[in-house]
Short mmCIF file of C-alpha atoms in Angstrom, two decimals:
data_model
loop_
_atom_site.label_atom_id
_atom_site.label_comp_id
_atom_site.label_asym_id
_atom_site.label_seq_id
_atom_site.Cartn_x
_atom_site.Cartn_y
_atom_site.Cartn_z
CA MET A 1 35.68 -20.76 -55.75
CA GLY A 2 33.02 -20.39 -53.20
CA TYR A 3 32.83 -16.68 -53.80
CA GLY A 4 32.63 -17.31 -57.55
CA ARG A 5 29.66 -19.66 -57.13
CA LEU A 6 27.90 -17.21 -54.82
CA GLY A 7 28.38 -14.40 -57.28
CA HIS A 8 27.23 -16.44 -60.25
CA SER A 9 24.14 -17.94 -58.60
CA GLY A 10 23.18 -14.61 -57.09
CA SER A 11 22.84 -12.98 -60.51
CA ALA A 12 19.68 -13.36 -62.56
CA HIS A 13 21.56 -12.12 -65.63
CA PRO A 14 25.19 -13.31 -65.50
CA SER A 15 27.62 -10.63 -66.43
CA GLN A 16 29.74 -11.09 -69.52
CA LYS A 17 32.69 -9.85 -67.53
CA ASP A 18 35.29 -12.10 -66.03
CA PRO A 19 33.97 -13.47 -62.69
CA ALA A 20 37.12 -12.36 -61.01
CA THR A 21 36.57 -8.75 -62.03
CA SER A 22 32.88 -8.76 -60.83
CA LEU A 23 33.64 -10.15 -57.38
CA PRO A 24 33.70 -6.82 -55.50
CA GLU A 25 30.30 -5.83 -56.89
CA VAL A 26 28.74 -9.17 -55.88
CA GLN A 27 30.23 -8.92 -52.41
CA LYS A 28 28.87 -5.41 -52.10
CA LYS A 29 25.34 -6.49 -53.06
CA THR A 30 25.45 -9.49 -50.73
CA LYS A 31 26.74 -7.38 -47.87
CA THR A 32 23.97 -4.85 -48.51
CA LYS A 33 21.33 -7.60 -48.38
CA LEU A 34 22.75 -8.93 -45.13
CA ILE A 35 22.74 -5.46 -43.62
CA LEU A 36 19.14 -4.85 -44.69
CA PHE A 37 18.08 -8.24 -43.33
CA THR A 38 19.84 -7.58 -40.04
CA LEU A 39 18.16 -4.18 -39.74
CA ALA A 40 14.79 -5.75 -40.48
CA VAL A 41 15.33 -8.32 -37.73
CA LEU A 42 16.36 -5.60 -35.29
CA VAL A 43 13.31 -3.51 -36.15
CA VAL A 44 10.98 -6.47 -35.63
CA ALA A 45 12.71 -7.32 -32.35
CA ALA A 46 12.46 -3.71 -31.22
CA VAL A 47 8.77 -3.56 -32.07
CA CYS A 48 8.11 -6.84 -30.26
CA PHE A 49 10.08 -5.64 -27.24
CA GLY A 50 8.21 -2.36 -27.34
CA ILE A 51 4.87 -4.14 -27.35
CA PHE A 52 5.98 -6.40 -24.49
CA ALA A 53 7.40 -3.50 -22.51
CA GLY A 54 4.24 -1.50 -23.17
CA ILE A 55 2.07 -4.33 -21.93
CA ARG A 56 4.17 -4.73 -18.78
CA SER A 57 4.22 -0.98 -18.19
CA ILE A 58 0.49 -0.67 -18.59
CA GLY A 59 -0.09 -3.79 -16.57
CA SER A 60 1.91 -2.40 -13.70
CA ASP A 61 0.06 0.91 -13.65
CA ARG A 62 -2.58 0.62 -10.98
CA HIS A 63 -4.14 3.98 -11.81
CA GLU A 64 -5.00 3.58 -15.52
CA PRO A 65 -6.57 0.17 -16.11
CA LYS A 66 -8.42 1.47 -19.19
CA LEU A 67 -5.12 1.77 -21.05
CA ARG A 68 -4.34 -1.94 -20.86
CA ALA A 69 -3.25 -3.44 -24.16
CA LEU A 70 -4.65 -6.86 -23.32
CA ASN A 71 -8.11 -7.70 -22.10
CA ARG A 72 -7.32 -9.98 -19.19
CA ASN A 73 -10.25 -11.81 -17.69
CA PRO A 74 -10.14 -12.46 -13.94
CA SER A 75 -10.78 -15.92 -12.59
CA GLN A 76 -13.99 -16.66 -10.72
CA GLU A 77 -12.04 -16.65 -7.45
CA ILE A 78 -10.60 -13.19 -8.18
CA SER A 79 -14.02 -11.83 -9.14
CA ARG A 80 -15.59 -13.29 -6.01
CA THR A 81 -12.80 -11.98 -3.78
CA CYS A 82 -12.82 -8.48 -5.27
CA SER A 83 -16.59 -8.21 -4.98
CA LYS A 84 -15.96 -7.42 -1.30
CA ALA A 85 -13.74 -4.44 -2.13
CA GLN A 86 -14.80 -0.82 -2.48
CA TYR A 87 -12.50 -0.36 -5.46
CA THR A 88 -13.31 -3.47 -7.45
CA SER A 89 -11.45 -2.61 -10.66
CA LEU A 90 -8.30 -1.70 -8.75
CA CYS A 91 -8.56 -4.94 -6.78
CA ILE A 92 -8.81 -7.03 -9.95
CA ASP A 93 -5.95 -5.19 -11.66
CA THR A 94 -3.74 -5.51 -8.58
CA LEU A 95 -4.26 -9.26 -8.37
CA LEU A 96 -3.89 -9.88 -12.11
CA ASP A 97 -0.53 -8.11 -12.12
CA PHE A 98 0.90 -10.87 -9.92
CA PRO A 99 2.03 -14.11 -11.65
CA GLY A 100 0.00 -17.14 -10.69
CA SER A 101 -2.98 -15.18 -9.41
CA SER A 102 -5.33 -16.77 -11.96
CA THR A 103 -5.04 -20.12 -10.16
CA ALA A 104 -4.80 -18.78 -6.60
CA ASP A 105 -7.42 -19.48 -3.95
CA GLU A 106 -8.99 -16.84 -1.69
CA GLN A 107 -6.32 -17.06 1.01
CA GLN A 108 -3.53 -16.76 -1.55
CA LEU A 109 -5.25 -13.78 -3.17
CA LEU A 110 -5.39 -12.10 0.23
CA HIS A 111 -1.63 -12.56 0.53
CA ILE A 112 -1.13 -11.14 -2.96
CA SER A 113 -3.23 -8.07 -2.14
CA PHE A 114 -1.25 -7.42 1.06
CA ASN A 115 2.06 -8.01 -0.72
CA ALA A 116 1.17 -5.69 -3.62
CA THR A 117 0.12 -2.95 -1.21
CA LEU A 118 3.34 -3.31 0.78
CA GLN A 119 5.40 -3.12 -2.42
CA SER A 120 3.53 0.00 -3.56
CA PHE A 121 4.17 1.76 -0.24
CA SER A 122 7.85 0.76 -0.41
CA LYS A 123 8.14 2.14 -3.94
CA ALA A 124 6.46 5.38 -2.87
CA LEU A 125 8.87 5.72 0.04
CA TYR A 126 11.88 5.06 -2.19
CA SER A 127 10.67 7.46 -4.88
CA SER A 128 9.95 10.22 -2.38
CA SER A 129 13.22 9.82 -0.48
CA LYS A 130 15.28 10.46 -3.63
CA ILE A 131 14.58 14.20 -3.39
CA SER A 132 15.51 14.56 0.28
CA TYR A 133 18.45 16.85 -0.54
CA THR A 134 16.32 19.26 -2.55
CA GLN A 135 16.13 22.79 -1.17
CA MET A 136 12.63 23.34 0.28
CA PRO A 137 10.79 26.14 2.08
CA PRO A 138 10.27 25.41 5.80
CA ARG A 139 6.61 24.44 5.48
CA VAL A 140 7.28 22.15 2.54
CA ARG A 141 10.25 20.58 4.36
CA SER A 142 8.09 19.95 7.41
CA ALA A 143 5.37 18.29 5.33
CA TYR A 144 7.96 16.30 3.38
CA ASP A 145 9.81 14.99 6.45
CA SER A 146 6.55 14.05 8.14
CA CYS A 147 5.41 12.24 5.01
CA LEU A 148 8.60 10.18 4.80
CA GLU A 149 8.27 9.18 8.45
CA LEU A 150 4.62 8.26 7.95
CA LEU A 151 5.41 6.19 4.86
CA ASP A 152 8.18 4.40 6.73
CA ASP A 153 5.78 3.64 9.59
CA SER A 154 3.25 2.36 7.07
CA VAL A 155 5.79 0.02 5.47
CA ASP A 156 6.52 -1.40 8.91
CA ALA A 157 2.81 -1.76 9.73
CA LEU A 158 2.05 -3.47 6.42
CA SER A 159 5.02 -5.81 6.87
CA ARG A 160 3.63 -6.84 10.25
CA ALA A 161 0.17 -7.29 8.75
CA LEU A 162 1.51 -9.48 5.94
CA SER A 163 3.47 -11.70 8.31
CA SER A 164 0.47 -12.07 10.64
CA VAL A 165 -2.28 -12.65 8.11
CA VAL A 166 -1.87 -16.45 8.19
CA ILE A 167 -2.18 -16.59 11.97
CA SER A 168 -5.15 -14.24 12.07
CA SER A 169 -6.95 -16.07 9.29
CA SER A 170 -6.81 -19.26 11.35
CA GLY A 171 -9.08 -17.73 13.96
CA ASN A 172 -6.78 -15.93 16.41
CA ASP A 173 -8.92 -12.92 17.35
CA GLU A 174 -6.04 -11.03 18.92
CA SER A 175 -3.90 -11.30 15.80
CA HIS A 176 -6.94 -10.52 13.66
CA SER A 177 -7.42 -7.27 15.55
CA ASP A 178 -3.74 -6.40 15.18
CA VAL A 179 -3.89 -6.82 11.40
CA MET A 180 -6.91 -4.53 11.19
CA THR A 181 -5.15 -1.96 13.35
CA TRP A 182 -1.99 -2.03 11.22
CA LEU A 183 -4.00 -1.61 8.04
CA SER A 184 -6.04 1.21 9.58
CA SER A 185 -2.88 3.00 10.70
CA ALA A 186 -1.39 2.72 7.20
CA MET A 187 -4.47 4.38 5.74
CA THR A 188 -4.46 7.13 8.36
CA ASN A 189 -0.74 7.70 7.79
CA HIS A 190 -1.36 8.09 4.06
CA ASP A 191 -4.10 10.66 4.64
CA THR A 192 -2.00 12.54 7.19
CA CYS A 193 0.84 12.64 4.65
CA THR A 194 -1.28 14.19 1.91
CA ASP A 195 -3.06 16.51 4.37
CA GLY A 196 0.34 17.92 5.30
CA PHE A 197 0.80 19.31 1.81
CA GLU A 198 -2.50 21.19 1.85
CA GLY A 199 -1.99 24.92 1.73
CA VAL A 200 1.75 24.82 0.95
CA GLY A 201 1.30 25.77 -2.70
CA ASN A 202 2.34 23.82 -5.75
CA GLY A 203 5.86 22.71 -6.52
CA GLU A 204 8.11 19.85 -7.56
CA VAL A 205 8.34 18.32 -4.09
CA LYS A 206 4.60 18.34 -3.51
CA ASP A 207 3.87 17.01 -7.00
CA GLN A 208 6.38 14.17 -6.67
CA VAL A 209 5.35 13.05 -3.20
CA VAL A 210 1.61 13.36 -3.76
CA GLY A 211 2.03 11.60 -7.10
CA ALA A 212 4.05 8.81 -5.50
CA VAL A 213 1.41 8.07 -2.87
CA LYS A 214 -1.57 8.39 -5.20
CA GLY A 215 -3.86 5.40 -4.99
CA LEU A 216 -2.22 3.86 -1.90
CA SER A 217 -5.18 4.61 0.34
CA GLU A 218 -7.49 2.77 -2.06
CA MET A 219 -5.18 -0.26 -2.02
CA VAL A 220 -5.25 -0.37 1.79
CA SER A 221 -9.02 0.00 1.69
CA ASN A 222 -9.24 -3.10 -0.48
CA CYS A 223 -6.98 -5.01 1.90
CA LEU A 224 -9.25 -4.04 4.78
CA ALA A 225 -12.34 -5.16 2.89
CA LEU A 226 -10.81 -8.46 1.77
CA PHE A 227 -9.53 -9.23 5.24
CA SER A 228 -12.65 -8.31 7.16
CA GLY A 229 -14.78 -10.09 4.58
CA ASN A 230 -18.02 -8.28 5.34
CA VAL A 231 -19.56 -4.90 6.18
CA ASN A 232 -18.80 -5.19 9.91
CA ASP A 233 -15.30 -4.57 11.16
CA VAL A 234 -13.13 -6.92 13.20
CA ASN A 235 -15.17 -6.62 16.38
CA GLY A 236 -18.50 -6.89 14.62
CA VAL A 237 -19.37 -3.28 15.37
CA PRO A 238 -22.09 -2.27 12.90
CA VAL A 239 -21.32 0.57 10.54
CA ALA A 240 -23.66 2.79 8.57
CA ASN A 241 -24.28 2.57 4.86
CA ARG A 242 -21.31 2.47 2.54
CA LYS A 243 -20.83 5.52 0.35
CA LEU A 244 -21.21 5.04 -3.37
CA LEU A 245 -17.91 5.64 -5.12
CA GLY A 246 -19.64 7.92 -7.59
CA VAL A 247 -20.52 10.33 -4.81
CA GLU A 248 -17.79 12.87 -4.25
CA GLU A 249 -16.40 12.98 -0.76
CA THR A 250 -15.98 16.50 0.51
CA GLU A 251 -14.15 17.58 3.62
CA GLU A 252 -14.49 21.32 3.19
CA PHE A 253 -14.60 23.40 6.33
CA PRO A 254 -17.91 24.78 7.60
CA SER A 255 -19.01 28.10 6.14
CA TRP A 256 -18.79 29.80 9.52
CA LEU A 257 -15.07 29.08 9.87
CA LYS A 258 -12.95 32.10 8.96
CA ARG A 259 -10.33 31.90 6.23
CA GLY A 260 -7.42 32.35 8.61
CA ASP A 261 -8.66 29.52 10.82
CA ARG A 262 -9.10 27.28 7.79
CA GLU A 263 -5.51 27.89 6.80
CA LEU A 264 -4.35 27.08 10.33
CA LEU A 265 -6.34 23.84 10.40
CA GLY A 266 -4.94 22.86 7.02
CA THR A 267 -1.33 23.49 8.00
CA PRO A 268 0.91 20.79 9.54
CA ALA A 269 1.34 21.38 13.27
CA THR A 270 5.13 21.58 13.01
CA ALA A 271 4.87 24.29 10.35
CA ILE A 272 2.75 26.64 12.47
CA GLN A 273 4.48 29.38 14.42
CA ALA A 274 3.05 28.61 17.85
CA ASP A 275 2.86 31.17 20.62
CA ILE A 276 3.54 28.57 23.30
CA THR A 277 5.02 25.08 22.93
CA VAL A 278 4.24 22.40 25.51
CA SER A 279 6.84 19.65 25.84
CA LYS A 280 7.26 17.17 28.67
CA ASP A 281 10.99 16.88 28.06
CA GLY A 282 11.57 20.57 28.68
CA ASN A 283 12.33 21.50 25.08
CA GLY A 284 9.33 23.80 24.85
CA THR A 285 8.08 26.98 26.47
CA VAL A 286 6.35 25.08 29.29
CA LYS A 287 6.06 21.47 30.43
CA THR A 288 2.31 21.23 31.06
CA ILE A 289 -0.85 22.20 29.22
CA ALA A 290 -2.16 23.92 32.34
CA GLU A 291 0.86 26.24 32.34
CA ALA A 292 0.26 27.08 28.70
CA ILE A 293 -3.37 28.00 29.37
CA LYS A 294 -2.32 30.16 32.30
CA LYS A 295 0.22 32.03 30.16
CA ALA A 296 -2.28 32.66 27.36
CA PRO A 297 -3.61 36.24 27.24
CA GLU A 298 -7.18 37.11 28.14
CA GLN A 299 -9.58 38.51 25.54
CA SER A 300 -7.09 37.90 22.75
CA SER A 301 -8.05 39.62 19.49
CA ARG A 302 -6.29 36.95 17.39
CA ARG A 303 -5.80 33.23 17.43
CA PHE A 304 -3.35 32.30 20.17
CA VAL A 305 -1.75 29.00 19.23
CA ILE A 306 -0.62 26.44 21.81
CA TYR A 307 1.38 23.59 20.30
CA VAL A 308 1.38 20.39 22.39
CA LYS A 309 4.21 18.04 21.42
CA SER A 310 3.65 14.29 21.42
CA GLY A 311 3.65 12.63 24.81
CA SER A 312 1.42 11.52 27.67
CA TYR A 313 0.09 14.45 29.69
CA GLU A 314 -1.67 13.32 32.85
CA GLU A 315 -3.33 16.53 34.01
CA ASP A 316 -6.62 16.74 35.86
CA ASN A 317 -9.35 19.32 35.31
CA LEU A 318 -7.84 21.46 32.60
CA LYS A 319 -9.83 24.70 32.59
CA VAL A 320 -10.03 27.23 29.79
CA GLY A 321 -11.61 30.28 31.40
CA ARG A 322 -14.29 32.37 29.74
CA LYS A 323 -11.83 35.24 29.29
CA LYS A 324 -9.31 33.01 27.54
CA THR A 325 -10.67 33.67 24.07
CA ASN A 326 -9.33 32.71 20.65
CA LEU A 327 -7.19 29.81 21.88
CA MET A 328 -6.16 27.10 19.44
CA PHE A 329 -4.58 23.82 20.57
CA ILE A 330 -2.63 21.79 18.04
CA GLY A 331 -0.70 18.54 18.34
CA ASP A 332 1.70 16.45 16.30
CA GLY A 333 -1.23 14.84 14.53
CA LYS A 334 0.08 11.33 13.89
CA GLY A 335 -2.28 9.79 16.40
CA LYS A 336 -5.39 11.71 15.47
CA THR A 337 -8.45 9.51 15.32
CA ASN A 338 -10.65 9.61 12.26
CA ARG A 339 -12.19 7.04 9.97
CA LYS A 340 -12.11 7.35 6.20
CA ASP A 341 -12.95 3.73 5.43
CA PRO A 342 -15.80 1.60 6.83
CA ASN A 343 -13.45 -1.29 7.61
CA GLN A 344 -11.03 0.69 9.78
CA ASN A 345 -11.23 -0.51 13.38
CA THR A 346 -10.63 2.93 14.88
CA GLY A 347 -13.00 5.19 16.78
CA ILE A 348 -13.66 6.83 20.15
CA SER A 349 -15.43 5.22 23.08
CA ILE A 350 -16.25 7.40 26.10
CA HIS A 351 -17.28 5.05 28.89
CA ALA A 352 -18.26 5.77 32.50
CA CYS A 353 -17.17 9.41 32.40
CA LYS A 354 -18.56 12.72 33.66
CA LEU A 355 -19.26 15.52 31.21
CA LEU A 356 -19.43 18.63 33.37
CA ALA A 357 -19.21 22.34 32.64
CA THR A 358 -16.44 24.38 34.22
CA ALA A 359 -17.44 27.30 36.42
CA ASP A 360 -16.86 29.77 33.59
CA LEU A 361 -18.95 27.79 31.10
CA GLU A 362 -21.64 27.15 33.70
CA ALA A 363 -22.14 30.91 34.07
CA SER A 364 -22.68 31.43 30.34
CA LYS A 365 -23.74 28.04 29.00
CA GLY A 366 -26.79 29.55 27.34
CA SER A 367 -24.53 31.48 24.98
CA PHE A 368 -22.15 28.64 24.19
CA PRO A 369 -23.89 25.40 23.17
CA THR A 370 -21.90 22.22 23.75
CA TYR A 371 -22.16 19.16 21.53
CA LEU A 372 -20.96 15.58 21.83
CA GLY A 373 -19.16 15.65 18.50
CA ARG A 374 -19.08 16.48 14.78
CA PRO A 375 -18.02 14.22 11.88
CA TRP A 376 -14.74 15.25 10.27
CA LYS A 377 -14.27 12.04 8.29
CA LEU A 378 -16.76 10.03 6.29
CA TYR A 379 -16.95 7.07 8.68
CA ALA A 380 -16.55 8.87 12.01
CA ARG A 381 -17.38 6.62 14.97
CA VAL A 382 -17.98 7.84 18.53
CA VAL A 383 -19.90 6.20 21.36
CA TYR A 384 -20.87 7.50 24.81
CA MET A 385 -21.77 4.81 27.33
CA MET A 386 -22.95 4.90 30.95
CA SER A 387 -21.69 8.46 31.45
CA ASP A 388 -23.08 11.46 33.36
CA MET A 389 -23.97 14.39 31.09
CA GLY A 390 -24.58 17.87 32.47
CA ASP A 391 -27.30 20.23 31.29
CA HIS A 392 -24.78 22.18 29.21
CA ILE A 393 -25.06 19.49 26.52
CA ASN A 394 -27.31 20.72 23.72
CA PRO A 395 -30.50 18.60 23.45
CA ARG A 396 -29.63 17.80 19.80
CA GLY A 397 -26.49 16.11 21.07
CA TRP A 398 -24.53 16.21 17.83
CA LEU A 399 -23.61 18.89 15.29
CA GLU A 400 -23.14 18.71 11.53
CA TRP A 401 -19.64 19.31 10.19
CA ASN A 402 -20.65 20.68 6.82
CA GLY A 403 -24.23 20.19 5.71
CA PRO A 404 -25.21 16.55 5.06
CA PHE A 405 -21.60 15.34 4.85
CA ALA A 406 -21.17 11.89 6.48
CA LEU A 407 -24.56 11.89 8.22
CA ASP A 408 -25.51 8.57 6.63
CA THR A 409 -22.10 6.91 6.92
CA LEU A 410 -20.98 7.86 10.44
CA TYR A 411 -21.71 5.81 13.55
CA TYR A 412 -22.65 7.88 16.61
CA GLY A 413 -24.08 5.93 19.53
CA GLU A 414 -25.35 6.47 23.08
CA TYR A 415 -25.93 3.77 25.68
CA MET A 416 -27.49 4.15 29.15
CA ASN A 417 -26.15 7.62 29.89
CA ARG A 418 -27.43 9.65 32.84
CA GLY A 419 -28.07 13.28 33.70
CA VAL A 420 -30.03 16.19 32.25
CA GLY A 421 -27.90 16.27 29.11
CA ALA A 422 -28.43 12.57 28.41
CA GLY A 423 -32.03 12.87 27.25
CA ILE A 424 -32.51 11.42 23.77
CA GLY A 425 -35.95 12.85 23.04
CA GLN A 426 -34.62 15.76 20.96
CA ARG A 427 -31.53 14.08 19.54
CA VAL A 428 -30.64 14.35 15.84
CA MET A 429 -32.45 12.05 13.42
CA TRP A 430 -29.46 11.17 11.25
CA PRO A 431 -29.25 7.75 9.59
CA GLY A 432 -25.92 7.15 11.32
CA TYR A 433 -27.11 8.04 14.84
CA HIS A 434 -27.99 5.11 17.11
CA VAL A 435 -29.55 4.73 20.52
CA ILE A 436 -27.90 1.48 21.63
CA THR A 437 -30.25 -0.82 23.52
CA SER A 438 -28.40 -4.12 23.25
CA THR A 439 -25.84 -5.10 25.87
CA VAL A 440 -24.12 -7.25 23.27
CA GLU A 441 -23.70 -4.29 20.93
CA ALA A 442 -22.55 -1.95 23.71
CA SER A 443 -19.97 -4.50 24.86
CA LYS A 444 -18.21 -4.18 21.52
CA PHE A 445 -17.09 -0.70 22.57
CA THR A 446 -15.53 -1.75 25.88
CA VAL A 447 -11.82 -1.94 26.69
CA ALA A 448 -11.78 -5.70 26.25
CA GLN A 449 -13.36 -5.80 22.80
CA PHE A 450 -12.74 -2.40 21.24
CA ILE A 451 -9.00 -2.16 21.88
CA SER A 452 -8.24 -5.68 23.15
CA GLY A 453 -7.06 -3.93 26.29
CA SER A 454 -7.09 -7.00 28.52
CA THR A 455 -4.09 -8.38 26.63
CA TRP A 456 -1.76 -5.40 27.01
CA LEU A 457 -3.06 -2.83 29.51
CA PRO A 458 -2.15 -4.82 32.68
CA SER A 459 1.57 -4.46 31.92
CA THR A 460 1.24 -0.65 31.85
CA GLY A 461 -0.08 -0.32 35.39
CA VAL A 462 -3.06 1.74 34.19
CA ALA A 463 -6.25 1.06 36.15
CA PHE A 464 -9.19 -0.08 34.02
CA PHE A 465 -12.18 -2.35 33.88
CA SER A 466 -12.59 -4.44 30.79
CA GLY A 467 -16.36 -4.82 30.49
CA LEU A 468 -19.40 -2.57 30.79
CA SER A 469 -19.03 -2.45 34.57
CA GLU A 470 -16.47 -3.34 37.22
#
């Protein structure tokens, strides 16, 4: 009976046929309607899911904020916090992607920024490690393995930074310095990773790894800016003007550098076929750098490469004679010191040293000018303090790397140096060059303040004095 009522009420023009004979047709129509309705519901659900998934996908993409489906407005706290960052849009997008960020205070937003950066590095490491069994040429394999190790080190450093950020924010200067160092190392590791793939050609491995780490350096930069909170770094050391993001950063080699040398400098150390390998553990050609120099040929017509493996080499008065031409020293590279970001707390401080010419250089110093340094990275920082400088030092003191690159963003300083080469009358007039006159400023580059050496050097047995003088 139920079926009969359904069939009768469902017909606008009741059939003259017996209801029993029209039952299959009614059932067929009803079933068709149910199927169509079900399909319609599924289509709507699929569209809704697609929109939701699209929003989440776009929202999680830190590289393409312009593609966002929703116009999310940051809170005043997020806007104020991200105003300190170099990459403001990325900072805002990163924070908005985390639930609850709209009501978070400044300290909580700092945690979110650190956490998001750590997660991004972890994802990059996971994504890159999935192709570890891919067949690769030796140079690509070397760059790939180094990159994985560097990413793993960065994950560890960022984990330490995240766990320490509460302590450091409460005013513990030692912990504060550690956080800045871990962040700085993560940024340097990222750059070393991508540098390793320079000159190896294009390919699936390079594309996947470089694509996986894209944008990570900018995220670390924002963490550094948010944590330091101002233009000065953790120790209050002044830095030069920030570079506008619209200005392209170039790190091309100088025009006088030959093509072959450029390729060597752009190749990972482990991928270069060295003529001599120095290794303290005996796994190389020789155990000391002095031995390697002695074995190098005189008046070489090509670059003679000496590869120094990682380790501590305590050798006095290493001399490269005038006849030892075309020598190139390379190392493992992980600990190289350069500054890409103004908030990195890295740099070089040369304090109470003697800068003297060897006998060979002394005899021909007029033909081979010697400089205190050249900027390789945008925020290079080097300071010479209370040191003796010989007359082989060029009166200009410093040399450009490539035209005006980094001259207004670097920090090169000199403080109370002595000797003929220490005269500052003819020094360069770059915006980033400083003649330090303040004891307070100079003290920021001492062992105690620059590397917090007083807290960890005593246990090593290394002799040192922590301040400007003994």
